[in-house]
PDB file of C-alpha atoms in Angstrom:
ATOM      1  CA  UNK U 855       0.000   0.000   0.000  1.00 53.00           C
ATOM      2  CA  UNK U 856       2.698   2.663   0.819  1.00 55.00           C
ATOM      3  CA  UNK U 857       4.391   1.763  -2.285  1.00 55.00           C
ATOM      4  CA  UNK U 858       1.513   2.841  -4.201  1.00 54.00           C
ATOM      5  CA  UNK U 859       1.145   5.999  -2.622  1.00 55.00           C
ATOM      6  CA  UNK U 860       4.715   6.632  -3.367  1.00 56.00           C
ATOM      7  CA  UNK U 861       4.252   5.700  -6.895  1.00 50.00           C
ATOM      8  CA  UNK U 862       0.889   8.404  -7.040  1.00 49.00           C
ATOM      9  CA  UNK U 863       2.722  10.813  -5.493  1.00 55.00           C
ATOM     10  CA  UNK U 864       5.192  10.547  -7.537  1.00 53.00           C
ATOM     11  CA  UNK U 865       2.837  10.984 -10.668  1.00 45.00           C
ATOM     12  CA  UNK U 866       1.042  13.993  -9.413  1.00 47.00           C
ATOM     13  CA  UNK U 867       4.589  15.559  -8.946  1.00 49.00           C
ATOM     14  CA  UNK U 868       5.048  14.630 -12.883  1.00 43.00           C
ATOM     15  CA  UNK U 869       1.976  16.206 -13.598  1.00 40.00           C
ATOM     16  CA  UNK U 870       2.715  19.702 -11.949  1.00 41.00           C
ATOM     17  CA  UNK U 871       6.117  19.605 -13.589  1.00 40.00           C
ATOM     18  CA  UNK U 872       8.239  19.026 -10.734  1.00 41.00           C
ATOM     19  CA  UNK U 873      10.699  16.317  -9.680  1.00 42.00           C
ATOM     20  CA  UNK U 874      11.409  13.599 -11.830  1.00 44.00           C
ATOM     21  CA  UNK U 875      10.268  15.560 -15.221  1.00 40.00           C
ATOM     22  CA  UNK U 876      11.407  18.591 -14.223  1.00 40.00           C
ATOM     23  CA  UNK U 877      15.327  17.025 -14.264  1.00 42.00           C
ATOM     24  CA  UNK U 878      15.180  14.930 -16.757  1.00 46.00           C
ATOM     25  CA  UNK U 879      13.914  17.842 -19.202  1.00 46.00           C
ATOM     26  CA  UNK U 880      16.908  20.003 -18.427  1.00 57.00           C
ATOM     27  CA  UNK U 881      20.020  20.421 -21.069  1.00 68.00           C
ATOM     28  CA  UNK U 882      20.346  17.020 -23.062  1.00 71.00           C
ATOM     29  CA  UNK U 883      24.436  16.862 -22.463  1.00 83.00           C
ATOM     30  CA  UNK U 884      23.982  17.974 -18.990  1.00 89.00           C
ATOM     31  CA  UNK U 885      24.973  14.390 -17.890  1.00 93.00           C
ATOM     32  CA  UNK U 886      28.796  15.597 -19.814  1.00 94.00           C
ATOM     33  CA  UNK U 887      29.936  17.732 -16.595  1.00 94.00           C
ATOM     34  CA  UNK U 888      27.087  16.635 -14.008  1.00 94.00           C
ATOM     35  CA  UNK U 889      26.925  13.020 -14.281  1.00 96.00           C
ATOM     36  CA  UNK U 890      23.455  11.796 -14.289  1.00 95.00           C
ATOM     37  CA  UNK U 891      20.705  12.271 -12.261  1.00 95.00           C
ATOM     38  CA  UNK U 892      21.444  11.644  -8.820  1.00 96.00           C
ATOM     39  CA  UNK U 893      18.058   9.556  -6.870  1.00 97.00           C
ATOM     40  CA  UNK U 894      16.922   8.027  -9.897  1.00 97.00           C
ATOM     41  CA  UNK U 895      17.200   4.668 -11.673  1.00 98.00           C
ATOM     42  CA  UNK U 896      19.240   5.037 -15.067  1.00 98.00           C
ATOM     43  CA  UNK U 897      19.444   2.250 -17.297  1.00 98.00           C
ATOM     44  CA  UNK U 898      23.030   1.318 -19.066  1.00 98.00           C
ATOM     45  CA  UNK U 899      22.524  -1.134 -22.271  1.00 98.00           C
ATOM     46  CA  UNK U 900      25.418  -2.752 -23.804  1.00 95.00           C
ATOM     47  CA  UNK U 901      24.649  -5.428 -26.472  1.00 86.00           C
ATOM     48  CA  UNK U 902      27.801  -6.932 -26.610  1.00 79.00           C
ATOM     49  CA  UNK U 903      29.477  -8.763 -23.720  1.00 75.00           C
ATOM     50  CA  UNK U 904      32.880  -7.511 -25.081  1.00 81.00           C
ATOM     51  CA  UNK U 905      31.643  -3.961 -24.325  1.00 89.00           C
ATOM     52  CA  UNK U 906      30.610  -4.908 -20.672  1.00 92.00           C
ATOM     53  CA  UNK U 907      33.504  -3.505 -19.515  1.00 92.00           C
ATOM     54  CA  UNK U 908      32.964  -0.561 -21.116  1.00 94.00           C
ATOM     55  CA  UNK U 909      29.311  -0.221 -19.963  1.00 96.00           C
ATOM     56  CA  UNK U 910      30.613  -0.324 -16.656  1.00 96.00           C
ATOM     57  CA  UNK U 911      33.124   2.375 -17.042  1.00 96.00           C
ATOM     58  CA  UNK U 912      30.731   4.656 -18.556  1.00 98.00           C
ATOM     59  CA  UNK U 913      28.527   4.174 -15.163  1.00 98.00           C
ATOM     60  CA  UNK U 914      31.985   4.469 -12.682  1.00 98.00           C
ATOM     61  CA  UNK U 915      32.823   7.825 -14.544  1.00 98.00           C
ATOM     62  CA  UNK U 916      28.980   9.387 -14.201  1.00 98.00           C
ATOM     63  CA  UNK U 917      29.023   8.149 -11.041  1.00 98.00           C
ATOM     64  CA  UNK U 918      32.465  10.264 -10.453  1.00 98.00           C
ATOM     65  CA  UNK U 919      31.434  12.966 -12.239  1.00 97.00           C
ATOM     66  CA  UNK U 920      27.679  13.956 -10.269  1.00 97.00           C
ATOM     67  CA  UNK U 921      30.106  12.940  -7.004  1.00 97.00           C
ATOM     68  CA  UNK U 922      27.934  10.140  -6.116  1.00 97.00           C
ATOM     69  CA  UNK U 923      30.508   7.866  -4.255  1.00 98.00           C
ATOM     70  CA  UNK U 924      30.547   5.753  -2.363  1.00 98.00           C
ATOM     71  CA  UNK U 925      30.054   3.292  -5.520  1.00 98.00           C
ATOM     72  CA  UNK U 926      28.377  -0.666  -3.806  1.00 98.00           C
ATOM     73  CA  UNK U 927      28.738  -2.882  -7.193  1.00 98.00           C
ATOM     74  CA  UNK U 928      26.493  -5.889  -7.264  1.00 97.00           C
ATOM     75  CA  UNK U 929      27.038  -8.740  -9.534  1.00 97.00           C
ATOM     76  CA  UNK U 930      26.544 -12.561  -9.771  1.00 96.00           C
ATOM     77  CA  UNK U 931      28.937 -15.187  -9.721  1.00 94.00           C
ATOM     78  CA  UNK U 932      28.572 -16.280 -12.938  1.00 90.00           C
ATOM     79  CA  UNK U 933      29.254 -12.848 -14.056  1.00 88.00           C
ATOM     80  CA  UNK U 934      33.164 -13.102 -12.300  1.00 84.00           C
ATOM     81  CA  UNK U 935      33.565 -15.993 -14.961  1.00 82.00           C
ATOM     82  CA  UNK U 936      32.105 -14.363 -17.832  1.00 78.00           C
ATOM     83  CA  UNK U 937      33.370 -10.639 -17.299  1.00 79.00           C
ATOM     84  CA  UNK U 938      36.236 -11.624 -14.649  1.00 85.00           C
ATOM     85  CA  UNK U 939      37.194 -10.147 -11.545  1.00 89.00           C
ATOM     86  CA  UNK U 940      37.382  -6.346 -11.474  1.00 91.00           C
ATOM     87  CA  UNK U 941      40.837  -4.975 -11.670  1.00 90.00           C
ATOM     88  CA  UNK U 942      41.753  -1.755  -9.153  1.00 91.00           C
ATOM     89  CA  UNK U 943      44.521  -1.001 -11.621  1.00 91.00           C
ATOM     90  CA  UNK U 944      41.488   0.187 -13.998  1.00 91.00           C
ATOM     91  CA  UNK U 945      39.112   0.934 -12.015  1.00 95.00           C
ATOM     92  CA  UNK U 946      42.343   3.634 -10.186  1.00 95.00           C
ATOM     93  CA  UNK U 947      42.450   5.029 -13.815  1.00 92.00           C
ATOM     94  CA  UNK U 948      39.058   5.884 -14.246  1.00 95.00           C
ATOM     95  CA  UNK U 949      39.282   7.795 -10.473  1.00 96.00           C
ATOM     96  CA  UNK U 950      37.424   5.119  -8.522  1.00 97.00           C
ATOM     97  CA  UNK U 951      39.423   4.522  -5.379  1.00 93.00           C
ATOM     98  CA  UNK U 952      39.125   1.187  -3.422  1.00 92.00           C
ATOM     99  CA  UNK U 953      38.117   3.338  -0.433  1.00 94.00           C
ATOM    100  CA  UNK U 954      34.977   4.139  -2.755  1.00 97.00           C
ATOM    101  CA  UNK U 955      33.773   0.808  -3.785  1.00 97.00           C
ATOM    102  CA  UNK U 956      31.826  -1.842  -2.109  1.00 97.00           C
ATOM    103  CA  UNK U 957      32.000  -4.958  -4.180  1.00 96.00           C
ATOM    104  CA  UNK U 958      28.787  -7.369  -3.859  1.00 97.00           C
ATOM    105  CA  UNK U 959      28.881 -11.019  -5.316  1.00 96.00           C
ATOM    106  CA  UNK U 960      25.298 -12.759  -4.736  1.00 97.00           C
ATOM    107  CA  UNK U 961      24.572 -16.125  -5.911  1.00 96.00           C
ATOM    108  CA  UNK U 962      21.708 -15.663  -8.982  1.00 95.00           C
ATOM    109  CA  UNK U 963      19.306 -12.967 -10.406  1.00 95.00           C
ATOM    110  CA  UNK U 964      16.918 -13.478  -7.754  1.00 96.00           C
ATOM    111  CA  UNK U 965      20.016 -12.892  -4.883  1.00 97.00           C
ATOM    112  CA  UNK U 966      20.690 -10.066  -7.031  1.00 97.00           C
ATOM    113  CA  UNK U 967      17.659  -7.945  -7.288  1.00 97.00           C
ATOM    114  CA  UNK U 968      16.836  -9.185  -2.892  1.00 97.00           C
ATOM    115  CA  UNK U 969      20.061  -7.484  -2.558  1.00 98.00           C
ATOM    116  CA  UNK U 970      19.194  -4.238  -4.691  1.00 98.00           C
ATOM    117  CA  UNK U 971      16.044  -3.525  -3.271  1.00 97.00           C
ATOM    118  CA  UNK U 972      17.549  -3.380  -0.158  1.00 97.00           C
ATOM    119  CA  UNK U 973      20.961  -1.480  -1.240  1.00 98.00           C
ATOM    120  CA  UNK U 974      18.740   1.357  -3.019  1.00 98.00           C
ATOM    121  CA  UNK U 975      16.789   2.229   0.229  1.00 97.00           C
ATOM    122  CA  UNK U 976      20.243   2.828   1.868  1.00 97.00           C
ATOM    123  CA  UNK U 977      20.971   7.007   1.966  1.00 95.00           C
ATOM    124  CA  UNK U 978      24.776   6.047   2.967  1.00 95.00           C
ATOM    125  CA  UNK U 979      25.328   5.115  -0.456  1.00 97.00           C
ATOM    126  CA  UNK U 980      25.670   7.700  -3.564  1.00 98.00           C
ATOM    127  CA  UNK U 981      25.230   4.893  -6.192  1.00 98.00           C
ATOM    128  CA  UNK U 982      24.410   1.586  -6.482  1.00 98.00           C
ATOM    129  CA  UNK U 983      25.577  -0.307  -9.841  1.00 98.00           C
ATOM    130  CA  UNK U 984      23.937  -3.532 -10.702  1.00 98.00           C
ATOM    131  CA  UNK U 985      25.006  -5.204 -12.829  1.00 97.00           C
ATOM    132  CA  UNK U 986      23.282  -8.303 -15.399  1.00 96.00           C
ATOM    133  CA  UNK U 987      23.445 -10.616 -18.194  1.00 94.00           C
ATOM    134  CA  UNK U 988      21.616 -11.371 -21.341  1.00 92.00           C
ATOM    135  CA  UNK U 989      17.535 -10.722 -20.975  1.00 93.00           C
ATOM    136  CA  UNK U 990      17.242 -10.869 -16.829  1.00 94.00           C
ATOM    137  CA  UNK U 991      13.561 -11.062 -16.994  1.00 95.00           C
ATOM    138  CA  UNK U 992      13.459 -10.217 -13.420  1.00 95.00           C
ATOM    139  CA  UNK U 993      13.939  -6.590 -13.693  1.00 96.00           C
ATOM    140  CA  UNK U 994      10.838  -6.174 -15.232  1.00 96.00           C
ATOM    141  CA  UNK U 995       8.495  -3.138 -14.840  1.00 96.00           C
ATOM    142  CA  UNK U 996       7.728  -4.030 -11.138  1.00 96.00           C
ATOM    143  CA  UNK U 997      11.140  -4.392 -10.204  1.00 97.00           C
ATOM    144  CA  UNK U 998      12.007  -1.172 -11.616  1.00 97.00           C
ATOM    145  CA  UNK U 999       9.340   0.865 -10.201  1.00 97.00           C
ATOM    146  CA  UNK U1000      10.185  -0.460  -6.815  1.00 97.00           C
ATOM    147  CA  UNK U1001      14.057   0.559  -7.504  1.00 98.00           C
ATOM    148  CA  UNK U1002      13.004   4.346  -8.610  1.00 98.00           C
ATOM    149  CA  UNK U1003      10.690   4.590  -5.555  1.00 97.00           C
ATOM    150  CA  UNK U1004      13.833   3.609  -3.475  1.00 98.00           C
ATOM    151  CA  UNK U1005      16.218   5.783  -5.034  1.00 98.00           C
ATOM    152  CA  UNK U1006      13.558   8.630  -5.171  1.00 96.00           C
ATOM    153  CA  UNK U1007      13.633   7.893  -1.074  1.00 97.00           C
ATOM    154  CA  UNK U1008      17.046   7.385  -0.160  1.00 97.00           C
ATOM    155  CA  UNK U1009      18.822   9.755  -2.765  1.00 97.00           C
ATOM    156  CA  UNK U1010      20.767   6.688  -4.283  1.00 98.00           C
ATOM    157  CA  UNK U1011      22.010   6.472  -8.053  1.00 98.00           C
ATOM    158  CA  UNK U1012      20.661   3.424  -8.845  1.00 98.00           C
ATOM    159  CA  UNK U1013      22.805   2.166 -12.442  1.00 98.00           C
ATOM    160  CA  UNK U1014      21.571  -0.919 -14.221  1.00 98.00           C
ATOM    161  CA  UNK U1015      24.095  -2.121 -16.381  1.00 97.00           C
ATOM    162  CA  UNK U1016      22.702  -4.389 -18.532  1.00 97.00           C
ATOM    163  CA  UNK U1017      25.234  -6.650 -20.484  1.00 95.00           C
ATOM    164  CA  UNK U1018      24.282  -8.243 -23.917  1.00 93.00           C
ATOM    165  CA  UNK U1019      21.007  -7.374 -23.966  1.00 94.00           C
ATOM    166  CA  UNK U1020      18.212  -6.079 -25.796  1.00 94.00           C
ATOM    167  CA  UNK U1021      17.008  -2.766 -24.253  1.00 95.00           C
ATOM    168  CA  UNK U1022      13.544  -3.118 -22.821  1.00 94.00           C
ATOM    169  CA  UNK U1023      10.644  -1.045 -21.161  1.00 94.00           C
ATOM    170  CA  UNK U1024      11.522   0.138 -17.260  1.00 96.00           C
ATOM    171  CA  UNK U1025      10.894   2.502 -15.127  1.00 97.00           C
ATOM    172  CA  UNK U1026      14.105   4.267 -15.212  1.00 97.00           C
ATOM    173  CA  UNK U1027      14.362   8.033 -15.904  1.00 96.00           C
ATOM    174  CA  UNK U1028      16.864   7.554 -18.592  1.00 96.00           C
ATOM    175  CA  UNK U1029      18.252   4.783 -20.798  1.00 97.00           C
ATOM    176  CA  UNK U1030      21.817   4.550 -22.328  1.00 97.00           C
ATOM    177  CA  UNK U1031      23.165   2.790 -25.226  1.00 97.00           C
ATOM    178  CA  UNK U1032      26.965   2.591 -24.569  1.00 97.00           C
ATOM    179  CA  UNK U1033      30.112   0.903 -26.386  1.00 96.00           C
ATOM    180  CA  UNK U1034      33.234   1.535 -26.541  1.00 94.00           C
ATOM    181  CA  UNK U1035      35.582   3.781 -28.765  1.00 94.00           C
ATOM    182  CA  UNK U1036      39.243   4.178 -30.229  1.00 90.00           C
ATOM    183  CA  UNK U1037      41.156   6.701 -27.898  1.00 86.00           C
ATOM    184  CA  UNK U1038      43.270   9.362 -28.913  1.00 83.00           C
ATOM    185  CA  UNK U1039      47.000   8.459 -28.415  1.00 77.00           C
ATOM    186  CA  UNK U1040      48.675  10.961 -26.253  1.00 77.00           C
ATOM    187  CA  UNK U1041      52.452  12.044 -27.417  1.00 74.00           C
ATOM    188  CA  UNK U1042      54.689   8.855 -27.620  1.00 73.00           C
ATOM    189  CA  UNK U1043      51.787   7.105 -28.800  1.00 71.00           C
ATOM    190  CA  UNK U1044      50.845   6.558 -24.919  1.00 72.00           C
ATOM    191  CA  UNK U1045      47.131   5.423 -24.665  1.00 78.00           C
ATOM    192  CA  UNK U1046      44.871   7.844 -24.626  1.00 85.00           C
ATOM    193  CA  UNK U1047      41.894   8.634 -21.829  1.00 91.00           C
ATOM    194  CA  UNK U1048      38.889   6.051 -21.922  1.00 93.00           C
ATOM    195  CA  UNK U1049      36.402   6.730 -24.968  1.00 96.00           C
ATOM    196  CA  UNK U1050      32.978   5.674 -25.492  1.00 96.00           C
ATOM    197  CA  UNK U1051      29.957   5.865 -28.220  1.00 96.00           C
ATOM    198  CA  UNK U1052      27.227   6.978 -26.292  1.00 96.00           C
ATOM    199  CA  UNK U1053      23.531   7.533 -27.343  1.00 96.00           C
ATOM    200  CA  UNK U1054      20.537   8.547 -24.931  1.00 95.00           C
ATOM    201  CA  UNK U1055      17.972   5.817 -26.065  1.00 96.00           C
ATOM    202  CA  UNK U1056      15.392   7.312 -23.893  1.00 94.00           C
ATOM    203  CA  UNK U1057      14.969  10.241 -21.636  1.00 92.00           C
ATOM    204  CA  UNK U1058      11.630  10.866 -19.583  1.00 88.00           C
ATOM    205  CA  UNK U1059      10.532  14.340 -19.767  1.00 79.00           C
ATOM    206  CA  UNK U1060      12.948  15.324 -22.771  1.00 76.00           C
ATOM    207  CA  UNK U1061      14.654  14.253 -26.187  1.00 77.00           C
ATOM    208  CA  UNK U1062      16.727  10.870 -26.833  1.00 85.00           C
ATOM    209  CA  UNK U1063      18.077   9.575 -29.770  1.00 89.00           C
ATOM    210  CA  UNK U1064      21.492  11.952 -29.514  1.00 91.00           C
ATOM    211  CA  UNK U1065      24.440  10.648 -29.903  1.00 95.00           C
ATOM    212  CA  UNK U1066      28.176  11.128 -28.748  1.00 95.00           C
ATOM    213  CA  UNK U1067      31.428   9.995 -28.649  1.00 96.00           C
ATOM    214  CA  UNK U1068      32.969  10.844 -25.705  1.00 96.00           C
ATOM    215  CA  UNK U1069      36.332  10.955 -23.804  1.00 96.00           C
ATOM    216  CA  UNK U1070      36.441  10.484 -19.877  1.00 97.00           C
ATOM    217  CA  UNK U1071      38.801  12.924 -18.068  1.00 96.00           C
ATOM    218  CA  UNK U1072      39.710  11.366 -14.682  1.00 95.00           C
ATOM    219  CA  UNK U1073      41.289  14.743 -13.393  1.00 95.00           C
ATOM    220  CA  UNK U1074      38.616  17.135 -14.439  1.00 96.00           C
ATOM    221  CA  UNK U1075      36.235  14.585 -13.052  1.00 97.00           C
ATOM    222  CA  UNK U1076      33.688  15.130 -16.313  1.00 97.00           C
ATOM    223  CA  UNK U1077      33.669  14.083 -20.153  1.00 97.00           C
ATOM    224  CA  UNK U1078      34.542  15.732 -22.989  1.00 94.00           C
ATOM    225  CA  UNK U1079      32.832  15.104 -26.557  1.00 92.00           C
ATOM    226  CA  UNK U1080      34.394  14.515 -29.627  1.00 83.00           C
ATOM    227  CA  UNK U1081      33.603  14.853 -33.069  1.00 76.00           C
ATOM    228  CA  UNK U1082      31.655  12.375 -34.575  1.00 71.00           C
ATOM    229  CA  UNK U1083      31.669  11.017 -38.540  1.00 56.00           C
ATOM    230  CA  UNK U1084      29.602   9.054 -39.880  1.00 49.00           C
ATOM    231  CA  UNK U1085      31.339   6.159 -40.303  1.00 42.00           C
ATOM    232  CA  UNK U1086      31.742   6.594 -36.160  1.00 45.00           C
ATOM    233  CA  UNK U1087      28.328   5.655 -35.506  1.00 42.00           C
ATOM    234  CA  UNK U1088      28.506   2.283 -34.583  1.00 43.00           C
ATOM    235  CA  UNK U1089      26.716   2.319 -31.120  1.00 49.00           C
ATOM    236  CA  UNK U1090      25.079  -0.362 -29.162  1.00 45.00           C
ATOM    237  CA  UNK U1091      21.575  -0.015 -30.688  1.00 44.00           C
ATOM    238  CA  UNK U1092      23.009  -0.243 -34.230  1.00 48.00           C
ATOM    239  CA  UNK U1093      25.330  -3.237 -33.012  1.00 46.00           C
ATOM    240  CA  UNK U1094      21.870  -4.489 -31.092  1.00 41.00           C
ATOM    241  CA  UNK U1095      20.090  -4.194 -35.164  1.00 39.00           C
ATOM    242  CA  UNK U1096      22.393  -6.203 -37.216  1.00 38.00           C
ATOM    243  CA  UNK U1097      22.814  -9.000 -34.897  1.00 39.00           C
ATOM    244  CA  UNK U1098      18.825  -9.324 -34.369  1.00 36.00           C
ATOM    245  CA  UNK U1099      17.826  -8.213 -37.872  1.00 36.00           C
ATOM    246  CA  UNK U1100      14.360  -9.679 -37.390  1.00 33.00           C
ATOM    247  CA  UNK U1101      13.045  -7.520 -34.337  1.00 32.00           C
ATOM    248  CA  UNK U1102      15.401  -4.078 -34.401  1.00 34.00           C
ATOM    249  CA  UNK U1103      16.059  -2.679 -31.475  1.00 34.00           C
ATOM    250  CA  UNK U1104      13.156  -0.111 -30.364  1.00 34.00           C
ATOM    251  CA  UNK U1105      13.030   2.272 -28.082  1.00 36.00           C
ATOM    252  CA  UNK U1106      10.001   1.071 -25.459  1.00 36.00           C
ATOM    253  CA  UNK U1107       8.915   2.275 -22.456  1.00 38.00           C
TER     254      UNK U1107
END
């Protein structure tokens, strides 16, 4: 019962043009410098599980840049064999000390979203990441309403990364196509800062379907864009098209 009168107050604040809508319409590369919306559920799509590791450095670096630490990362077991263990060497790089991660490892999807409903609700956290594989039909609809409420509550990023899959409807306030992107070389031919293909998929209360390419700068604690060709546009949702050409990816929700 008090869920649902969270979830209609929620709507009449919609309605009046506060909260929620009121963010989310704001400038569409505000996310560049600010990170995104801090005590909302964003959703992170990448449809390749090569790019996993990119679609979770595209969440550490937002999570950075709108100073939402500390970071609690939950993931299933399976998911240390498929993506492998995370690597503080990297995860340094992109900013993220270890004093600002929490690492979870749960047992299966249902572990997994026990363990995010509770995670959301807690206001000593600035973002939660969760992180999944292939469809995860558990974070359906419900399951995503109940996250937003939480995060809407407790003031908690809540980031679900969603690894080689298909985007599909939620409740999140914004959805995010990412893969990942050549770097400039620095002089030497040293490797350049992180760079990823980014496009908003969806965006409640204001535009999606822009796209970026954009290069994460760990000192300046934001990202920078760079220009984009069109031979450059090879982001998840086109990757998600050729490799299901009978049902394209659509934007839902």
């Amino acid at each position: 019962m008090s869920e649902s009168v969270a979830l209609i107050a929620r709507l009449r604040r919609l309605a009046a043009g506060t909260g929620l809508m009121q963010a989310a319409a704001g400038s569409p590369d505000g996310w560049l410098r600010r990170g995104l919306g801090r005590g909302q559920l964003h959703d992170i799509y990448t449809t390749e599980t090569g790019d996993g590791a990119s679609g979770a450095g595209f969440g550490i670096a937002t999570a950075i840049a709108a100073r939402a630490l500390p970071l609690f990362w939950l993931r299933v077991e399976a998911a240390e064999r498929v993506q492998g263990r995370l690597h503080a060497g990297g995860l340094a790089e992109l900013g993220l000390g270890a004093d600002s991660l929490v690492l979870g490892i749960v047992a299966d999807e249902a572990a997994l979203l026990r363990a995010a409903a509770d995670a959301a609700r807690c206001p000593g956290l600035g973002t939660l990441l969760i992180e999944s594989h292939g469809p995860a039909p558990g974070l359906d609809l419900t399951a995503t309403r109940r996250l937003m409420l939480a995060a809407e509550g407790s003031g908690v990023t809540v980031l679900s990364l969603r690894i080689d899959a298909t985007p599909t409807a939620s409740a999140a306030a914004t959805r995010w196509g990412v893969a990942s992107a050549p770097s400039a070389a620095l002089a030497a031919e040293a490797p350049g800062p992180p760079a990823f293909d980014v496009e908003c998929l969806r965006r409640r209360g204001g535009p999606a379907g822009t796209r970026w390419r954009v290069e994460w700068d760990r000192y300046a604690k934001s990202f920078r864009s760079t220009p984009l060709s069109g031979a450059d546009l090879s982001l998840a949702a086109d990757r998600a098209a050729a490799r299901h050409a009978a049902a394209p990816v659509r934007r839902t929700g």
